[in-house]
mmCIF file of C-alpha atoms in Angstrom:
data_model
loop_
_atom_site.group_PDB
_atom_site.id
_atom_site.type_symbol
_atom_site.label_atom_id
_atom_site.label_comp_id
_atom_site.label_asym_id
_atom_site.label_seq_id
_atom_site.Cartn_x
_atom_site.Cartn_y
_atom_site.Cartn_z
ATOM 1 C CA ARG T 1 -17.291 204.666 -54.086
ATOM 2 C CA LEU T 2 -18.069 203.502 -50.526
ATOM 3 C CA TRP T 3 -15.947 206.152 -48.842
ATOM 4 C CA GLY T 4 -16.896 209.596 -47.636
ATOM 5 C CA PRO T 5 -14.900 212.812 -47.834
ATOM 6 C CA GLU T 6 -11.217 212.599 -46.917
ATOM 7 C CA GLY T 7 -11.222 208.797 -47.154
ATOM 8 C CA VAL T 8 -13.559 208.166 -44.207
ATOM 9 C CA PRO T 9 -15.443 204.852 -44.666
ATOM 10 C CA ALA T 10 -19.160 205.397 -45.226
ATOM 11 C CA VAL T 11 -20.500 201.975 -44.225
ATOM 12 C CA ALA T 12 -19.509 198.540 -42.956
ATOM 13 C CA THR T 13 -21.394 195.278 -43.309
ATOM 14 C CA TYR T 14 -21.914 192.320 -40.977
ATOM 15 C CA THR T 15 -24.095 189.225 -41.085
ATOM 16 C CA THR T 16 -26.466 187.556 -38.622
ATOM 17 C CA ALA T 17 -29.516 185.856 -40.102
ATOM 18 C CA ARG T 18 -29.207 188.431 -42.887
ATOM 19 C CA ASP T 19 -26.808 191.151 -43.965
ATOM 20 C CA HIS T 20 -26.752 194.385 -41.956
ATOM 21 C CA PHE T 21 -24.990 197.697 -42.496
ATOM 22 C CA HIS T 22 -23.503 200.133 -40.021
ATOM 23 C CA ALA T 23 -23.174 203.731 -41.194
ATOM 24 C CA PHE T 24 -20.135 205.701 -40.015
ATOM 25 C CA LEU T 25 -21.310 208.962 -41.565
ATOM 26 C CA PRO T 26 -24.638 210.729 -40.915
ATOM 27 C CA GLU T 27 -25.187 211.118 -44.663
ATOM 28 C CA ALA T 28 -24.900 207.346 -45.106
ATOM 29 C CA ALA T 29 -27.234 206.757 -42.129
ATOM 30 C CA GLU T 30 -29.858 209.010 -43.723
ATOM 31 C CA CYS T 31 -29.509 207.107 -46.996
ATOM 32 C CA TYR T 32 -30.178 203.811 -45.262
ATOM 33 C CA LYS T 33 -33.176 205.187 -43.440
ATOM 34 C CA LEU T 34 -34.699 206.358 -46.714
ATOM 35 C CA LEU T 35 -33.865 203.060 -48.437
ATOM 36 C CA ALA T 36 -35.331 200.961 -45.629
ATOM 37 C CA GLU T 37 -38.599 202.841 -45.956
ATOM 38 C CA ALA T 38 -38.711 202.695 -49.749
ATOM 39 C CA LEU T 39 -37.337 199.145 -50.225
ATOM 40 C CA PRO T 40 -38.440 197.042 -47.227
ATOM 41 C CA ASP T 41 -38.127 193.658 -48.981
ATOM 42 C CA GLY T 42 -34.842 191.906 -49.600
ATOM 43 C CA ALA T 43 -31.337 193.101 -48.812
ATOM 44 C CA THR T 44 -30.117 196.493 -50.012
ATOM 45 C CA TYR T 45 -26.436 196.957 -50.857
ATOM 46 C CA PRO T 46 -24.695 200.273 -51.596
ATOM 47 C CA MET T 47 -22.679 200.238 -54.779
ATOM 48 C CA SER T 48 -21.320 203.782 -54.949
ATOM 49 C CA PHE T 49 -21.784 207.178 -53.261
ATOM 50 C CA SER T 50 -21.201 210.449 -55.064
ATOM 51 C CA ALA T 51 -18.378 212.639 -53.728
ATOM 52 C CA ASP T 52 -20.828 214.913 -51.877
ATOM 53 C CA MET T 53 -22.799 211.917 -50.468
ATOM 54 C CA GLN T 54 -26.002 213.273 -52.040
ATOM 55 C CA ARG T 55 -26.519 210.399 -54.459
ATOM 56 C CA VAL T 56 -25.986 206.667 -54.089
ATOM 57 C CA ILE T 57 -26.412 203.727 -56.436
ATOM 58 C CA VAL T 58 -27.821 200.681 -54.637
ATOM 59 C CA THR T 59 -28.882 197.175 -55.543
ATOM 60 C CA THR T 60 -31.532 195.048 -53.866
ATOM 61 C CA GLN T 61 -31.382 191.260 -53.793
ATOM 62 C CA SER T 62 -33.573 188.516 -52.398
ATOM 63 C CA ASP T 63 -34.275 184.840 -52.977
ATOM 64 C CA ARG T 64 -36.488 185.878 -55.934
ATOM 65 C CA ASP T 65 -34.527 188.923 -57.112
ATOM 66 C CA VAL T 66 -31.221 188.482 -58.912
ATOM 67 C CA GLY T 67 -30.545 192.181 -58.430
ATOM 68 C CA THR T 68 -32.403 195.418 -59.120
ATOM 69 C CA TYR T 69 -30.523 198.721 -59.308
ATOM 70 C CA TYR T 70 -31.703 202.134 -58.081
ATOM 71 C CA LEU T 71 -30.401 205.682 -57.814
ATOM 72 C CA LEU T 72 -31.229 207.566 -54.604
ATOM 73 C CA ASP T 73 -30.982 211.356 -54.731
ATOM 74 C CA ARG T 74 -31.035 212.716 -51.167
ATOM 75 C CA LYS T 75 -31.324 216.350 -52.214
ATOM 76 C CA LEU T 76 -34.431 215.709 -54.327
ATOM 77 C CA GLY T 77 -35.767 212.964 -52.059
ATOM 78 C CA ARG T 78 -36.186 210.745 -55.085
ATOM 79 C CA LEU T 79 -35.550 207.045 -55.680
ATOM 80 C CA GLY T 80 -35.453 205.970 -59.315
ATOM 81 C CA GLY T 81 -35.058 202.561 -60.893
ATOM 82 C CA LEU T 82 -32.047 201.923 -63.110
ATOM 83 C CA GLY T 83 -32.752 198.374 -64.241
ATOM 84 C CA ALA T 84 -32.677 194.682 -63.366
ATOM 85 C CA ALA T 85 -29.579 192.486 -63.466
ATOM 86 C CA LEU T 86 -31.498 189.712 -65.201
ATOM 87 C CA PRO T 87 -34.840 190.978 -66.547
ATOM 88 C CA SER T 88 -35.547 187.602 -68.156
ATOM 89 C CA ARG T 89 -35.968 186.107 -64.649
ATOM 90 C CA PRO T 90 -38.771 188.111 -62.973
ATOM 91 C CA ALA T 91 -39.844 187.279 -59.423
ATOM 92 C CA SER T 92 -43.041 185.709 -60.731
ATOM 93 C CA ALA T 93 -40.950 183.010 -62.442
ATOM 94 C CA LEU T 94 -39.070 182.079 -59.266
ATOM 95 C CA VAL T 95 -39.941 180.328 -56.006
ATOM 96 C CA ALA T 96 -39.374 181.520 -52.457
ATOM 97 C CA THR T 97 -36.647 180.067 -50.255
ATOM 98 C CA GLN T 98 -37.444 179.277 -46.632
ATOM 99 C CA THR T 99 -35.284 178.888 -43.540
ATOM 100 C CA VAL T 100 -35.525 175.516 -41.805
ATOM 101 C CA GLU T 101 -34.430 174.914 -38.223
ATOM 102 C CA THR T 102 -33.533 171.674 -36.482
ATOM 103 C CA LYS T 103 -31.004 170.097 -34.101
ATOM 104 C CA THR T 104 -28.157 167.641 -34.498
ATOM 105 C CA ARG T 105 -28.263 164.281 -32.777
ATOM 106 C CA ASP T 106 -25.934 165.668 -30.094
ATOM 107 C CA GLY T 107 -28.058 168.765 -29.467
ATOM 108 C CA LEU T 108 -26.576 171.544 -31.621
ATOM 109 C CA ALA T 109 -29.148 173.843 -33.198
ATOM 110 C CA PHE T 110 -28.579 174.571 -36.888
ATOM 111 C CA THR T 111 -30.461 175.921 -39.874
ATOM 112 C CA GLY T 112 -30.676 175.524 -43.609
ATOM 113 C CA ARG T 113 -32.132 177.203 -46.681
ATOM 114 C CA LEU T 114 -34.745 175.135 -48.550
ATOM 115 C CA THR T 115 -36.001 175.921 -52.042
ATOM 116 C CA SER T 116 -38.942 173.767 -53.135
ATOM 117 C CA PRO T 117 -40.739 173.502 -56.494
ATOM 118 C CA SER T 118 -44.237 174.910 -56.724
ATOM 119 C CA GLY T 119 -47.139 172.473 -56.690
ATOM 120 C CA VAL T 120 -45.058 169.357 -55.934
ATOM 121 C CA SER T 121 -45.851 167.324 -52.826
ATOM 122 C CA LYS T 122 -42.807 165.671 -51.234
ATOM 123 C CA PRO T 123 -40.381 166.359 -54.085
ATOM 124 C CA PRO T 124 -37.014 164.615 -54.451
ATOM 125 C CA LEU T 125 -34.219 166.453 -52.648
ATOM 126 C CA LEU T 126 -30.731 167.476 -53.690
ATOM 127 C CA VAL T 127 -28.414 168.575 -50.848
ATOM 128 C CA MET T 128 -25.935 171.196 -52.017
ATOM 129 C CA VAL T 129 -22.681 170.895 -50.067
ATOM 130 C CA GLY T 130 -20.141 172.558 -52.375
ATOM 131 C CA PRO T 131 -17.677 174.030 -52.928
ATOM 132 C CA GLY T 132 -16.608 172.747 -49.517
ATOM 133 C CA ILE T 133 -18.395 170.619 -46.929
ATOM 134 C CA VAL T 134 -18.226 173.551 -44.504
ATOM 135 C CA GLY T 135 -17.277 177.176 -44.955
ATOM 136 C CA PRO T 136 -18.920 180.598 -44.901
ATOM 137 C CA ARG T 137 -22.676 180.770 -44.614
ATOM 138 C CA VAL T 138 -24.803 181.399 -47.689
ATOM 139 C CA ASP T 139 -27.147 184.353 -47.276
ATOM 140 C CA ALA T 140 -30.745 184.629 -48.365
ATOM 141 C CA ALA T 141 -29.965 186.152 -51.748
ATOM 142 C CA TYR T 142 -30.790 184.648 -55.111
ATOM 143 C CA ASP T 143 -29.431 181.120 -55.610
ATOM 144 C CA ALA T 144 -29.305 180.266 -59.302
ATOM 145 C CA THR T 145 -28.595 176.553 -58.733
ATOM 146 C CA ALA T 146 -31.488 176.120 -56.305
ATOM 147 C CA GLN T 147 -33.865 177.968 -58.624
ATOM 148 C CA PHE T 148 -32.813 175.818 -61.581
ATOM 149 C CA LEU T 149 -33.399 172.618 -59.615
ATOM 150 C CA ALA T 150 -36.790 173.850 -58.402
ATOM 151 C CA SER T 151 -37.797 174.606 -62.002
ATOM 152 C CA ARG T 152 -37.100 170.949 -62.776
ATOM 153 C CA GLY T 153 -39.182 169.607 -59.892
ATOM 154 C CA TYR T 154 -36.420 169.118 -57.296
ATOM 155 C CA ALA T 155 -36.152 170.592 -53.822
ATOM 156 C CA ALA T 156 -32.705 171.956 -52.977
ATOM 157 C CA VAL T 157 -31.241 172.649 -49.547
ATOM 158 C CA ARG T 158 -28.067 174.123 -48.110
ATOM 159 C CA PHE T 159 -27.483 173.237 -44.459
ATOM 160 C CA TYR T 160 -25.414 175.417 -42.140
ATOM 161 C CA VAL T 161 -23.825 172.475 -40.349
ATOM 162 C CA ARG T 162 -21.205 172.621 -37.600
ATOM 163 C CA GLY T 163 -18.043 174.245 -38.882
ATOM 164 C CA THR T 164 -19.931 176.911 -40.831
ATOM 165 C CA ALA T 165 -18.689 180.446 -40.245
ATOM 166 C CA GLY T 166 -21.103 183.162 -39.205
ATOM 167 C CA PHE T 167 -22.804 181.429 -36.260
ATOM 168 C CA GLY T 168 -20.242 182.071 -33.566
ATOM 169 C CA LEU T 169 -16.785 180.691 -32.904
ATOM 170 C CA ASP T 170 -18.011 177.750 -30.809
ATOM 171 C CA PHE T 171 -20.237 176.514 -33.629
ATOM 172 C CA GLN T 172 -17.446 176.951 -36.162
ATOM 173 C CA ARG T 173 -14.925 175.087 -34.007
ATOM 174 C CA ALA T 174 -17.428 172.279 -33.400
ATOM 175 C CA GLY T 175 -16.647 171.166 -36.944
ATOM 176 C CA ASP T 176 -12.919 170.764 -36.337
ATOM 177 C CA LEU T 177 -11.800 167.227 -37.243
ATOM 178 C CA LYS T 178 -15.455 166.266 -37.818
ATOM 179 C CA ILE T 179 -15.631 166.255 -41.608
ATOM 180 C CA THR T 180 -16.214 162.500 -41.791
ATOM 181 C CA SER T 181 -18.321 162.225 -38.639
ATOM 182 C CA GLY T 182 -20.254 165.104 -37.101
ATOM 183 C CA VAL T 183 -20.546 167.150 -40.301
ATOM 184 C CA ILE T 184 -21.948 164.201 -42.243
ATOM 185 C CA ASP T 185 -24.269 163.335 -39.342
ATOM 186 C CA ASP T 186 -25.588 166.900 -39.367
ATOM 187 C CA HIS T 187 -26.556 166.618 -43.021
ATOM 188 C CA GLU T 188 -28.304 163.313 -42.310
ATOM 189 C CA ASP T 189 -30.148 164.865 -39.356
ATOM 190 C CA GLY T 190 -31.240 167.810 -41.504
ATOM 191 C CA ILE T 191 -32.547 165.497 -44.218
ATOM 192 C CA ALA T 192 -34.434 163.437 -41.629
ATOM 193 C CA ALA T 193 -36.030 166.588 -40.208
ATOM 194 C CA LEU T 194 -37.254 167.663 -43.651
ATOM 195 C CA ALA T 195 -38.719 164.213 -44.252
ATOM 196 C CA ALA T 196 -40.415 164.199 -40.846
ATOM 197 C CA ALA T 197 -42.004 167.566 -41.687
ATOM 198 C CA GLY T 198 -43.361 166.134 -44.958
ATOM 199 C CA LYS T 199 -41.307 168.497 -47.104
ATOM 200 C CA ILE T 200 -39.390 165.894 -49.149
ATOM 201 C CA ASP T 201 -39.418 162.285 -50.331
ATOM 202 C CA LEU T 202 -36.860 160.505 -48.155
ATOM 203 C CA GLN T 203 -36.510 157.728 -50.729
ATOM 204 C CA ARG T 204 -35.210 160.182 -53.341
ATOM 205 C CA VAL T 205 -32.317 162.149 -51.885
ATOM 206 C CA GLY T 206 -28.984 163.005 -53.480
ATOM 207 C CA MET T 207 -25.895 164.871 -52.290
#
């Protein structure tokens, strides 16, 4: 459970460039301090606290980690591994995802998440825009579609264009009534920026 004694919430989550957690209880705050020291890479998510807040099951995720589960015992000061969500896909078989930054033609700063195949210079690019053209941001966790495309020699990118939630209300509202204009232009500007940086083959791009 994610609640402390007497139904008090233990933690809350919010997102900036990555997921963050705010602890409402000192026991939860101590857990996060221990976890941050022991698991500095990737994002750590609580799955369930014991009733006395002494033990917590957590999972870590990153662009190259589908999910690895651990049990933290505060009383013993011990962190033990429970297993991987997908042991057949170790980090060594996956490629890193990088954040790309650029601006729209009318001056709005925006970012994207680019996954590129290893050892391929200027690969073809597939722009992933589903399930909707705009919507909530996609965090830096494992992206099965992007990893599959990279394993086949394609670069894959998700752009956080105007209208995307999670970058402030002004940026989200900038996409209002702009699905067929500004939002499309933003994708084109992002593609052009990747080509200018030598990261993709501009003659082989699909959406």
